[in-house]
PDB file of C-alpha atoms in Angstrom:
ATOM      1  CA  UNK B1303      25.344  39.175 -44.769  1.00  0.00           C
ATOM      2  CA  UNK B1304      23.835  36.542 -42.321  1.00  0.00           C
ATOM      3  CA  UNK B1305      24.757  33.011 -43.512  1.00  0.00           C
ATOM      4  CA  UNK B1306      21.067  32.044 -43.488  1.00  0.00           C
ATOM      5  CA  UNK B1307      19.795  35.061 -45.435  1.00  0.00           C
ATOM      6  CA  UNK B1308      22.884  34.183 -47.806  1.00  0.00           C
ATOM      7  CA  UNK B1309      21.354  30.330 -48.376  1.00  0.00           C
ATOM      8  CA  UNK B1310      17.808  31.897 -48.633  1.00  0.00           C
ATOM      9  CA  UNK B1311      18.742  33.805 -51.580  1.00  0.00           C
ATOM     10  CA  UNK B1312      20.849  31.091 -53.165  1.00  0.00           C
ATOM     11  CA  UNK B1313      17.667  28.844 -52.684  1.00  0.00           C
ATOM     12  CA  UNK B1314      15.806  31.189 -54.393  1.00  0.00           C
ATOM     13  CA  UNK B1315      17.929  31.637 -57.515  1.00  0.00           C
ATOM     14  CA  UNK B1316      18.498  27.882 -57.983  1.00  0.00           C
ATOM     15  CA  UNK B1317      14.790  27.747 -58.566  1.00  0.00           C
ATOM     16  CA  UNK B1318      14.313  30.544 -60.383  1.00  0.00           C
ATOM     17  CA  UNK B1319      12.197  32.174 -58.190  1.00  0.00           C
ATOM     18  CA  UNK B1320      13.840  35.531 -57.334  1.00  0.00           C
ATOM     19  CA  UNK B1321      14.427  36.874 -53.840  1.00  0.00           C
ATOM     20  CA  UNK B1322      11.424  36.754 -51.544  1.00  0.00           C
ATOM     21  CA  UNK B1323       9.770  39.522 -50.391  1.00  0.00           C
ATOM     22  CA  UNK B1324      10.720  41.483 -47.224  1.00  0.00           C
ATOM     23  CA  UNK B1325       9.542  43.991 -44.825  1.00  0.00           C
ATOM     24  CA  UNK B1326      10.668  47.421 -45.900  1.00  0.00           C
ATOM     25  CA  UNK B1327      13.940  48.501 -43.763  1.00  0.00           C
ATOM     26  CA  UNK B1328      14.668  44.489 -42.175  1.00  0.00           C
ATOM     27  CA  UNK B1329      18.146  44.160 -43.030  1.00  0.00           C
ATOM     28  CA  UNK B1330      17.817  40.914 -41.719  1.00  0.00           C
ATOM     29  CA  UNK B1331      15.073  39.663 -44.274  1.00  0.00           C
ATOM     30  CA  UNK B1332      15.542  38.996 -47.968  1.00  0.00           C
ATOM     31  CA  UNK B1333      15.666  41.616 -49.889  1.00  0.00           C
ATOM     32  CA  UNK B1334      11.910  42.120 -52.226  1.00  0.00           C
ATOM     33  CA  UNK B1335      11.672  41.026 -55.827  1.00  0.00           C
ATOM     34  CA  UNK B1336      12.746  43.132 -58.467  1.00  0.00           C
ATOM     35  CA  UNK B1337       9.294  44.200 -60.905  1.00  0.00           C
ATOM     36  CA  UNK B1338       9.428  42.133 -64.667  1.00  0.00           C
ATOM     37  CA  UNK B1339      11.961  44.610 -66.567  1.00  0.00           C
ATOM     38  CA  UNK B1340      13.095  46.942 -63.210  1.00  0.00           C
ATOM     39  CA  UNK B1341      10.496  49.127 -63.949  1.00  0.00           C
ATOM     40  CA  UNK B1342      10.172  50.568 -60.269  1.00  0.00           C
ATOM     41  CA  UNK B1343      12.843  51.499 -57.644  1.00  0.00           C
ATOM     42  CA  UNK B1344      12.386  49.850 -53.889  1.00  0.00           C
ATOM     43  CA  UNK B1345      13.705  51.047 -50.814  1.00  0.00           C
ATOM     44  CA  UNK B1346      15.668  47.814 -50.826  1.00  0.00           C
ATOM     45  CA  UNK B1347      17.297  47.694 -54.499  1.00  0.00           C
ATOM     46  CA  UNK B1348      20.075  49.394 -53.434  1.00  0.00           C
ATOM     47  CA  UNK B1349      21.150  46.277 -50.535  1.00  0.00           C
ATOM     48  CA  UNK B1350      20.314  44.277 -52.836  1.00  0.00           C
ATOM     49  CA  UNK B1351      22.554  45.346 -55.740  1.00  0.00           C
ATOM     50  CA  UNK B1352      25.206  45.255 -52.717  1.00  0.00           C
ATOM     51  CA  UNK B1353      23.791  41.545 -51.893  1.00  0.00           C
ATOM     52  CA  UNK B1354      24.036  40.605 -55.010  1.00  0.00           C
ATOM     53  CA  UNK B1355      28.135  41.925 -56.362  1.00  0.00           C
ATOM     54  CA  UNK B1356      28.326  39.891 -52.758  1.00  0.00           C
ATOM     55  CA  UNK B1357      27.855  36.425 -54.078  1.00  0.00           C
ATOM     56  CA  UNK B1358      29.542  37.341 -57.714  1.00  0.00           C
ATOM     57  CA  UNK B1359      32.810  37.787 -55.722  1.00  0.00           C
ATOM     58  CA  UNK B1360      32.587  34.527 -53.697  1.00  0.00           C
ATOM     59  CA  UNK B1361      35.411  32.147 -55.720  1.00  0.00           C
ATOM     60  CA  UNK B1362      34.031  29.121 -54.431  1.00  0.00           C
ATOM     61  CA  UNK B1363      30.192  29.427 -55.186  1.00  0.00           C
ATOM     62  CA  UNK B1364      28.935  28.174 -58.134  1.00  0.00           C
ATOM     63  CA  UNK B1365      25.418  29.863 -57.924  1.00  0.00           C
ATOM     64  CA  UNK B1366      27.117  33.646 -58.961  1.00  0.00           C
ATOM     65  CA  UNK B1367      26.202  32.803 -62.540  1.00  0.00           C
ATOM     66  CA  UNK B1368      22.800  32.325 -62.099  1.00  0.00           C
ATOM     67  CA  UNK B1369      22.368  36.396 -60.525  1.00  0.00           C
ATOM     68  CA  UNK B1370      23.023  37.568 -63.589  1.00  0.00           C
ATOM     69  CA  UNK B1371      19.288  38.923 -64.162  1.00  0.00           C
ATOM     70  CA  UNK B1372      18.860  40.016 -60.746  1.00  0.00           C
ATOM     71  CA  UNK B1373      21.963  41.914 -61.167  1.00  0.00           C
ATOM     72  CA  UNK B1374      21.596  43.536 -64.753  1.00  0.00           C
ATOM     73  CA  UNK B1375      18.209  44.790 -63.244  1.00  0.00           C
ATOM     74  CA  UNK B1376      20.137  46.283 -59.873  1.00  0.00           C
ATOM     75  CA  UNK B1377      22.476  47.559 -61.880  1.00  0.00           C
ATOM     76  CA  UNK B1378      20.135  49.551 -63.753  1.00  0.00           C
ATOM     77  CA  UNK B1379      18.632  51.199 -61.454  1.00  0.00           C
ATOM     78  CA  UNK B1380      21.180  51.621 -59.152  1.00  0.00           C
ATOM     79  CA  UNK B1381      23.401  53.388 -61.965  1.00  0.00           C
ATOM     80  CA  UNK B1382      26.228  55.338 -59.489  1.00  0.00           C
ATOM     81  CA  UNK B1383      26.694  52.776 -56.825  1.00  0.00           C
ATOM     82  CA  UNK B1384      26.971  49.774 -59.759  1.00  0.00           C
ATOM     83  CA  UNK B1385      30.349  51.502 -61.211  1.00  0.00           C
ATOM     84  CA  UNK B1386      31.484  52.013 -57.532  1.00  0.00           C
ATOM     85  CA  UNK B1387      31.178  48.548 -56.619  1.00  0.00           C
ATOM     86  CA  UNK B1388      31.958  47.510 -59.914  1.00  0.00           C
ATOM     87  CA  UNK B1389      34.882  48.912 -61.605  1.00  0.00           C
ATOM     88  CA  UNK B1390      37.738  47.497 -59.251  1.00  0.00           C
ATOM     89  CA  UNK B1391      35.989  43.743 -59.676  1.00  0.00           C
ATOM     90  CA  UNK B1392      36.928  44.141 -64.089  1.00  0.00           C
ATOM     91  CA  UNK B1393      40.461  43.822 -62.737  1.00  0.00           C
ATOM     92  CA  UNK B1394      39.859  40.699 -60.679  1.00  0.00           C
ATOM     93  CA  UNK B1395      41.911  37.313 -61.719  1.00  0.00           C
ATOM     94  CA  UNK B1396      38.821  35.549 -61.148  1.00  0.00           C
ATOM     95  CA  UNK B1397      37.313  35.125 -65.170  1.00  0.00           C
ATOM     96  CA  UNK B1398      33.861  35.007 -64.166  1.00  0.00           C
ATOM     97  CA  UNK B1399      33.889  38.360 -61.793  1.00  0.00           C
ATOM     98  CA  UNK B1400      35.583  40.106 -64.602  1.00  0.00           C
ATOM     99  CA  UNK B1401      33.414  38.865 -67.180  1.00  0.00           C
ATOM    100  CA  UNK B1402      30.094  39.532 -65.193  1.00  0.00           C
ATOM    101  CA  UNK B1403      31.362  42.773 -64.022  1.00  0.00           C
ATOM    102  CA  UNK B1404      32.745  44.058 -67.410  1.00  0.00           C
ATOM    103  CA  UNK B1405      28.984  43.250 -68.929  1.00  0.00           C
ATOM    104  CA  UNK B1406      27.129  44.893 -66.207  1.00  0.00           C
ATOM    105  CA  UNK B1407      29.412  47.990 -66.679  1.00  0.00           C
ATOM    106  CA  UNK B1408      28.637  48.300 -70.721  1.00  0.00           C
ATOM    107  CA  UNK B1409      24.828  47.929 -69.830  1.00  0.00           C
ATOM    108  CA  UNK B1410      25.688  51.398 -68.522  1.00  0.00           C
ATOM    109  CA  UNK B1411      27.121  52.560 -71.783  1.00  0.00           C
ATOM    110  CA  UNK B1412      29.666  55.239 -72.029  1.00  0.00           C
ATOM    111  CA  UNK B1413      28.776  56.711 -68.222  1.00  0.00           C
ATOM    112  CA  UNK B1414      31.270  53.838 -66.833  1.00  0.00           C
ATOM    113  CA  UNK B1415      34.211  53.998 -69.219  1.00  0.00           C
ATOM    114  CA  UNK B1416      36.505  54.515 -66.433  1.00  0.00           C
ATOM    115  CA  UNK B1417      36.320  51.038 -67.071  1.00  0.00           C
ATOM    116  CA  UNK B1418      38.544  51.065 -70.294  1.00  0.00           C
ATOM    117  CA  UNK B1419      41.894  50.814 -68.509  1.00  0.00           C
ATOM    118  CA  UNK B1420      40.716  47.744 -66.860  1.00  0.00           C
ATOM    119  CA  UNK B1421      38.875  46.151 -69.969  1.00  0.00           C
ATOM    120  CA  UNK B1422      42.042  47.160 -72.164  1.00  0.00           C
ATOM    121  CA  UNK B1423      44.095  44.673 -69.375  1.00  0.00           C
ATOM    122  CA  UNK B1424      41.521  42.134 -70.324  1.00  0.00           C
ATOM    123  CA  UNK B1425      41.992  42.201 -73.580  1.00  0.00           C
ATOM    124  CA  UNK B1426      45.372  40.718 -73.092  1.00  0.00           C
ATOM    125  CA  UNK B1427      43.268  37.481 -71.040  1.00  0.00           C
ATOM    126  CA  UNK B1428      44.603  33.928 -71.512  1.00  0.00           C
ATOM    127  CA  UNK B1429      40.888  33.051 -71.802  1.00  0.00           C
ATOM    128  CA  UNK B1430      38.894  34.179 -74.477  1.00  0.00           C
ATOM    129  CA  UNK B1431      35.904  34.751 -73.179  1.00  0.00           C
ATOM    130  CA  UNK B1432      37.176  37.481 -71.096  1.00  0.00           C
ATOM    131  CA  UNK B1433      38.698  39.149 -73.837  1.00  0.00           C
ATOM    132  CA  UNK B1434      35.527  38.947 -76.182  1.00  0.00           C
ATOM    133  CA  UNK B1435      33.607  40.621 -73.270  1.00  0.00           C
ATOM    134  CA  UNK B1436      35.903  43.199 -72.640  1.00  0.00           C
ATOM    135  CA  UNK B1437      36.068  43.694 -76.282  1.00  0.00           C
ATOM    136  CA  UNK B1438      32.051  44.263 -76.289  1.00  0.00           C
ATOM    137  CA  UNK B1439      32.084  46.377 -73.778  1.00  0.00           C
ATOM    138  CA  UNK B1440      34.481  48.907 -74.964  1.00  0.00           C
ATOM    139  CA  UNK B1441      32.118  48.733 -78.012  1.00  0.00           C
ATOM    140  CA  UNK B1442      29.449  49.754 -76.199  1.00  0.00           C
ATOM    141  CA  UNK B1443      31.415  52.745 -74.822  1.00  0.00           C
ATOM    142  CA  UNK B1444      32.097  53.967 -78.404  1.00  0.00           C
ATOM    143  CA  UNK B1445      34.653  56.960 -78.723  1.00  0.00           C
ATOM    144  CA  UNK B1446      35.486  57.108 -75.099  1.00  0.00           C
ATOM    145  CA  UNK B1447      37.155  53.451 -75.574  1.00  0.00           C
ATOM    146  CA  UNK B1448      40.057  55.203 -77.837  1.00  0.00           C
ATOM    147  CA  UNK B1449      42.509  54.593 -75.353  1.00  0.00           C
ATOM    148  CA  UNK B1450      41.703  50.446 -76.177  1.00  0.00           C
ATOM    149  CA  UNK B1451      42.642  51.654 -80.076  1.00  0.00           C
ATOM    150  CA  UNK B1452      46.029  50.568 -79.397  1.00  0.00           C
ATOM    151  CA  UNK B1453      45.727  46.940 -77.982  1.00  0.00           C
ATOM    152  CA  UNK B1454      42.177  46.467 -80.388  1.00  0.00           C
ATOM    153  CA  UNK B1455      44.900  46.192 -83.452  1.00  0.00           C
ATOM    154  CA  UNK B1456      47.103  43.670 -82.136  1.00  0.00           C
ATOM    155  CA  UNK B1457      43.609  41.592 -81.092  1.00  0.00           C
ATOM    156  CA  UNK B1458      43.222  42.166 -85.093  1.00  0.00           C
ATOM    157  CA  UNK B1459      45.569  38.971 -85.082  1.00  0.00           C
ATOM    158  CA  UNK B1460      44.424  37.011 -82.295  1.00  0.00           C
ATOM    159  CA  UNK B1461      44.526  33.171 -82.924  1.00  0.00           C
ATOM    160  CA  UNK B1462      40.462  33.345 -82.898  1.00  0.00           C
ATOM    161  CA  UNK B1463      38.111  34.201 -85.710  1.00  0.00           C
ATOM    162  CA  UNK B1464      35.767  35.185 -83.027  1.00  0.00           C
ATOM    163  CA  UNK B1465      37.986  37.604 -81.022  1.00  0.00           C
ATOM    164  CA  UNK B1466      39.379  39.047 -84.142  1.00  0.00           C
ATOM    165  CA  UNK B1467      36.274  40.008 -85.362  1.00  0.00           C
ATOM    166  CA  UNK B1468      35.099  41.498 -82.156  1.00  0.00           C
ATOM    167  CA  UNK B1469      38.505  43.553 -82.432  1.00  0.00           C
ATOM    168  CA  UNK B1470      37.271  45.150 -85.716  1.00  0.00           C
ATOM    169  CA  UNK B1471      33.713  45.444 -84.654  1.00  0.00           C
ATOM    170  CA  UNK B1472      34.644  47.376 -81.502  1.00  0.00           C
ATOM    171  CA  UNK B1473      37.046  49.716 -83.457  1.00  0.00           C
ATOM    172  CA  UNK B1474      34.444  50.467 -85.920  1.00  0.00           C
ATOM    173  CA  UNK B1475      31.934  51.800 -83.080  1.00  0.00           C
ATOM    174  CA  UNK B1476      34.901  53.874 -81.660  1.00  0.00           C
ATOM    175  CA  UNK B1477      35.146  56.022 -85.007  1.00  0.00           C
ATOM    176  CA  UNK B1478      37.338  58.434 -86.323  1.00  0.00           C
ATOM    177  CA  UNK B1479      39.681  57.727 -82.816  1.00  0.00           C
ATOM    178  CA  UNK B1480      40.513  54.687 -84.542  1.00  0.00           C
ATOM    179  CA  UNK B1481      41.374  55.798 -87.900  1.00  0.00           C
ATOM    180  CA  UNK B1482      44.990  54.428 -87.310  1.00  0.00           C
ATOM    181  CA  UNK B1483      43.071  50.715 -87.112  1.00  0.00           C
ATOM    182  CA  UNK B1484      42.000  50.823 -91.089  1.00  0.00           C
ATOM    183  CA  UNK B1485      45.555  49.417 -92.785  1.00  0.00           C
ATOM    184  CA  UNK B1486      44.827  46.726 -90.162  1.00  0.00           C
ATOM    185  CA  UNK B1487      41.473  46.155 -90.778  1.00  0.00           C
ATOM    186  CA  UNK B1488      41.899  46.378 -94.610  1.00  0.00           C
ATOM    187  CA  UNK B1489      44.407  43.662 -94.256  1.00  0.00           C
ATOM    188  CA  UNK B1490      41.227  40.911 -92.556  1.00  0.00           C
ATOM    189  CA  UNK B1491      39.761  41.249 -95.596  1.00  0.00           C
ATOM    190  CA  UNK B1492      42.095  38.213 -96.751  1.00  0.00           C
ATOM    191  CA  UNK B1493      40.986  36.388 -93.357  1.00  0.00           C
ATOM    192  CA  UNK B1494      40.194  32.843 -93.737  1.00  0.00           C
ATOM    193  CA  UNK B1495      37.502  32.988 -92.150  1.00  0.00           C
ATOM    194  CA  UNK B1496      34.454  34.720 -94.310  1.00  0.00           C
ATOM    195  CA  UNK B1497      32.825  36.517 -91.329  1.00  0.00           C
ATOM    196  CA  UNK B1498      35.758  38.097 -90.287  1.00  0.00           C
ATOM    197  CA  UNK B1499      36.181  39.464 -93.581  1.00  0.00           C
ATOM    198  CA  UNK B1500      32.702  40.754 -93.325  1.00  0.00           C
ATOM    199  CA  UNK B1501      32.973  42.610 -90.192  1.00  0.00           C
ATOM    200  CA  UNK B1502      36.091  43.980 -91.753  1.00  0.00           C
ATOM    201  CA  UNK B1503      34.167  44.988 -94.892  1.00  0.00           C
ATOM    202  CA  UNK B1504      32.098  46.865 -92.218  1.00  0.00           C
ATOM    203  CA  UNK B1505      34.257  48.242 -89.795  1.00  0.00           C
ATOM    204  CA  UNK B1506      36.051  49.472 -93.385  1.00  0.00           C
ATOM    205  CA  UNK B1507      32.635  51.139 -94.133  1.00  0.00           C
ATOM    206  CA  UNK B1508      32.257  52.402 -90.759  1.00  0.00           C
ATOM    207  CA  UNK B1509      35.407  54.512 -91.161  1.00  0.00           C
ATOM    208  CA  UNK B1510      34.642  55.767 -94.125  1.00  0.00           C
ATOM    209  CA  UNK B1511      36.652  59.112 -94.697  1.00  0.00           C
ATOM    210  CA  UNK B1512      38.536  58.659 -91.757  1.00  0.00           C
ATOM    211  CA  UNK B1513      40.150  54.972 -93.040  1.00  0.00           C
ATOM    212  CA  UNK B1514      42.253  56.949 -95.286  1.00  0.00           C
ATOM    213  CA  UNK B1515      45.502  55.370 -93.870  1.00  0.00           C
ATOM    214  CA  UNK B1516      43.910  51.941 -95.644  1.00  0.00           C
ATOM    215  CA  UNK B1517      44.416  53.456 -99.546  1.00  0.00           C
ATOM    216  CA  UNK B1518      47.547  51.376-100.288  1.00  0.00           C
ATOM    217  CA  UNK B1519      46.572  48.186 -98.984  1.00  0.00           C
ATOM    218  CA  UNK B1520      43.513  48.547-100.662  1.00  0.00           C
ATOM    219  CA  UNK B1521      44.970  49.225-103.774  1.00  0.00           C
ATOM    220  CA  UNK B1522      46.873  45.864-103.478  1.00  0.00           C
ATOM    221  CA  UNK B1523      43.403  44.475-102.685  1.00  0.00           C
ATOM    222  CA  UNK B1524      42.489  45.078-106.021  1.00  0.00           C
ATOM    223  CA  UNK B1525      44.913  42.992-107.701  1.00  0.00           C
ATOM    224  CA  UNK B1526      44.481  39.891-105.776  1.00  0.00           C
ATOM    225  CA  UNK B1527      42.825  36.351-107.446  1.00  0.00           C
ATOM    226  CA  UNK B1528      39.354  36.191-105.101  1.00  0.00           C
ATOM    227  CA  UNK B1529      36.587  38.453-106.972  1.00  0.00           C
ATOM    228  CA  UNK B1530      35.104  38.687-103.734  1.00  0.00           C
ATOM    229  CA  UNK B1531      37.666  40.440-101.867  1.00  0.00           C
ATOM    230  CA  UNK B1532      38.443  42.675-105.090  1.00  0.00           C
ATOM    231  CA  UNK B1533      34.989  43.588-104.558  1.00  0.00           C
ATOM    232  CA  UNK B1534      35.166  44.688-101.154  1.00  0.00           C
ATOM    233  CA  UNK B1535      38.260  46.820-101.839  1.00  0.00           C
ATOM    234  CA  UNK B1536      36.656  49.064-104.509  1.00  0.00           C
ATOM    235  CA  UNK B1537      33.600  49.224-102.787  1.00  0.00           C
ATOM    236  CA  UNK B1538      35.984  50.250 -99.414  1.00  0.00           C
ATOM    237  CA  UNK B1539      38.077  52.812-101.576  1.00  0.00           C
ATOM    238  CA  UNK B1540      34.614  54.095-102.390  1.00  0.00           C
ATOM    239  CA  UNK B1541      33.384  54.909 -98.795  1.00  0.00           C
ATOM    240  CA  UNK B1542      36.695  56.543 -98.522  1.00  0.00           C
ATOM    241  CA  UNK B1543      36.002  59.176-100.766  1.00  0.00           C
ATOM    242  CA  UNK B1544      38.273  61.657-102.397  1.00  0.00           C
ATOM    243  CA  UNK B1545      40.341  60.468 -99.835  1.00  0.00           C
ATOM    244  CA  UNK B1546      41.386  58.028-102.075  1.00  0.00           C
ATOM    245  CA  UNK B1547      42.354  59.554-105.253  1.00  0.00           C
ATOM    246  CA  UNK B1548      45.398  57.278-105.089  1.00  0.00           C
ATOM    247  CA  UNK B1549      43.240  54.569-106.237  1.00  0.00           C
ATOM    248  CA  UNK B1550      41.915  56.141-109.181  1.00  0.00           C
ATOM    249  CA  UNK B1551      44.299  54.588-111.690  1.00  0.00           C
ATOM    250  CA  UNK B1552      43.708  50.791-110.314  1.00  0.00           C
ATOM    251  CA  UNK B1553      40.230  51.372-110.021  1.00  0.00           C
ATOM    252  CA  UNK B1554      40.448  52.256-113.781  1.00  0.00           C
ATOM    253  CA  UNK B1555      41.711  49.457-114.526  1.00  0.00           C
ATOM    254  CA  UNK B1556      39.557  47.405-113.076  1.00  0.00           C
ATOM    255  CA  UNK B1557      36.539  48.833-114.509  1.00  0.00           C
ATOM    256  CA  UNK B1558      37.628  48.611-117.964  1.00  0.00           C
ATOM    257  CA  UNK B1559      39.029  45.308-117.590  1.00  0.00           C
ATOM    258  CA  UNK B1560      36.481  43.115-119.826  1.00  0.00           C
ATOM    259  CA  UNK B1561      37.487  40.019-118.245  1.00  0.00           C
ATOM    260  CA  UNK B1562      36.826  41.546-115.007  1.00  0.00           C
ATOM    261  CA  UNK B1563      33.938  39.914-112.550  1.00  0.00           C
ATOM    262  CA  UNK B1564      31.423  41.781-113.487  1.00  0.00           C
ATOM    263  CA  UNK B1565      30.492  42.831-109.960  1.00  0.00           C
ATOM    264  CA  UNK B1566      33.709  44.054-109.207  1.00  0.00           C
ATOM    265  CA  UNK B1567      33.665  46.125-112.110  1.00  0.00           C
ATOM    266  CA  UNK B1568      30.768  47.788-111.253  1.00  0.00           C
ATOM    267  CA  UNK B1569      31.822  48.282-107.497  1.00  0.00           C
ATOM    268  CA  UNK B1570      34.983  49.755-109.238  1.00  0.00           C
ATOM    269  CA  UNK B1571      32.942  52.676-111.205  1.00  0.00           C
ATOM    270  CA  UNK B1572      30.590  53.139-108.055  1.00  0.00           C
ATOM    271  CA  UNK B1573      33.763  54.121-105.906  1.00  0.00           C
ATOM    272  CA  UNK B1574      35.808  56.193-109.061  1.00  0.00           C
ATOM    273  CA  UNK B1575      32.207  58.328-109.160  1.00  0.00           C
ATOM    274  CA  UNK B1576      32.823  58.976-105.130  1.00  0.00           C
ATOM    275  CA  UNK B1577      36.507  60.076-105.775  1.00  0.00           C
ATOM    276  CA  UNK B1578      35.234  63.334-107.232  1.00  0.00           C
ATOM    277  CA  UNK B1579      35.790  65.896-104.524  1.00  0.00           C
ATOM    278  CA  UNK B1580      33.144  68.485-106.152  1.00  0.00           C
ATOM    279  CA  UNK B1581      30.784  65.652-106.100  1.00  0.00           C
ATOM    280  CA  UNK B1582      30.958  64.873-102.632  1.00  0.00           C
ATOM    281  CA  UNK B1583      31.318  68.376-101.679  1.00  0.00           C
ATOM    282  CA  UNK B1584      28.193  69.042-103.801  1.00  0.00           C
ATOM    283  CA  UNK B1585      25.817  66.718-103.906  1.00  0.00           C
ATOM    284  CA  UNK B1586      26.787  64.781-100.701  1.00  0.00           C
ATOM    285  CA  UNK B1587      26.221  67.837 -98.076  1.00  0.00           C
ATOM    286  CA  UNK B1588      25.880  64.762 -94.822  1.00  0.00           C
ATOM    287  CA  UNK B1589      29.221  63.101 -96.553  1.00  0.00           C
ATOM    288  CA  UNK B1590      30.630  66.411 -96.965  1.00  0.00           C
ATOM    289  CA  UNK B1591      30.300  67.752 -93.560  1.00  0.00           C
ATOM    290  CA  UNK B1592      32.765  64.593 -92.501  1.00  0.00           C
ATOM    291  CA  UNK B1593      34.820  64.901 -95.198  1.00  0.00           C
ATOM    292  CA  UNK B1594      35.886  68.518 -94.843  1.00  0.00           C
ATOM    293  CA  UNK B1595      37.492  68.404 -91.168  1.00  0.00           C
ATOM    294  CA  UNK B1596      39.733  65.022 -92.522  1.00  0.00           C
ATOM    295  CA  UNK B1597      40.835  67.002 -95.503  1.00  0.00           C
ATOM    296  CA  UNK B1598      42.069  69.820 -93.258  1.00  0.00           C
ATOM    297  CA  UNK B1599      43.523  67.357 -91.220  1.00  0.00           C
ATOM    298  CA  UNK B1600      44.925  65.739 -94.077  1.00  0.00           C
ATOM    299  CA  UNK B1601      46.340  69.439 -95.197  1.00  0.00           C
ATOM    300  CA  UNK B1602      47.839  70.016 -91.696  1.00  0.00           C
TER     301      UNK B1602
END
């Protein structure tokens, strides 16, 4: 790119005007204005989704973070070309090329997880915002990201509250691929930090049937001193199902425990009525239909 088209559009971003219009096929000219949420393709779009991975990958410039607009737009309707020029930059040692191009790739959803290898690297980032967006973005790829499962669990017990909720989040929207995450997952539910153990409550939920491999640790669950967490174990072993007729007897006791919170004794009867196999094969026909292939699997 010319160096005077280069400062043109650099001008342009630092006021946040956009890119000024052109003459249709002028390489030499800046490239037109993208339409108020890329609602039309241009002739140009395409050079200027080129333009614009052009300044992200310049070390030294300091304007790259302000394309990010321009570029989530290109990027959008330039889907093919985007995960050409983009997927070798999530491997880049530069943080802010890997972070910008790991976010424009999961604004593509699962069409550009041949990203995964790369974002499962950059999970393993000395900085943490790289590996919170690489941990969003394999969210955003769902089950496709199961080859992430692996490094996910040890970012269960990364030294931030932030990333290791992101962890479980993103292992949650993979699914039943990362069943072998749920003993992990169970085990944030004694994180110090309450919105970890939330998002674990969730991912727990999200699992359901499949989180099977959780059942003992849950079962410990039950027996420890914080009402809250006791809660979120029966109400866990619930969502598990059948699955989790292991629990029955500490569930009972929790439930007929008088001194028992309450709360957690009614949690505990809520998940001993979803042990019942019959029932859920019965009277849960949308439980059921996920239930049936882990029970195979389970009989395998």
């Amino acid at each position: 790119m010319a160096r005077s088209t280069l400062c043109a559009l650099l001008v342009g971003l630092a006021l946040g005007a956009g890119l000024a219009p052109a003459a249709h096929g002028t390489d030499a000219e800046d490239p037109p204005r993208l339409p108020l949420g890329c609602a039309e393709r241009s002739p140009e779009t395409a050079r200027t989704l080129r333009q614009l991975v052009g300044i992200l990958t310049q070390p030294d410039d300091p304007m790259r973070i302000a394309i990010w607009d321009r570029l989530k737009c290109a990027i959008l309707l330039h889907p093919d070309l985007a995960r050409r020029l983009l997927l070798p930059l999530v491997g880049s040692s530069d943080p802010i090329v890997r972070a910008m191009a790991a976010k424009a790739l999961g604004n593509l959803g699962p069409e550009a997880a041949a990203a995964v290898p790369g974002l499962v690297a950059m999970l393993r980032a000395e900085d943490e915002n790289s590996r919170l967006i690489a941990a969003q973005t394999l969210a955003r790829f769902g089950p496709r990201s199961e080859p992430a499962v692996d490094t996910l669990i040890e970012a269960l017990d990364d030294e931030s509250p932030r990333m290791r909720r992101a962890a479980a989040l993103t292992l949650a929207h993979i699914g039943p691929g990362a069943a072998r995450a749920a003993a992990p997952i169970a085990r944030q539910l004694r994180d110090p930090h309450p919105q970890v153990r939330g998002t674990a409550s969730y991912a727990l939920q999200e699992l359901a049937h499949h989180g099977y491999d959780a059942v003992p640790v849950l079962i410990e669950l039950l027996g420890d001193s914080d009402p809250a967490l006791r809660r979120s174990a029966a109400g866990a072993l619930g969502n598990i199902g059948p699955l989790a007729e292991d629990a029955r007897p500490a569930l009972a006791a929790v439930h007929d425990d008088p001194d028992e919170n309450e709360n957690v004794r009614r949690a505990a009867g809520a998940a001993l009525g979803r042990l019942d196999l019959r029932g859920a094969l019965v009277t849960e026909r949308e439980e059921a239909a996920h239930l049936l292939p882990v029970l195979v699997e389970r009989m395998s």
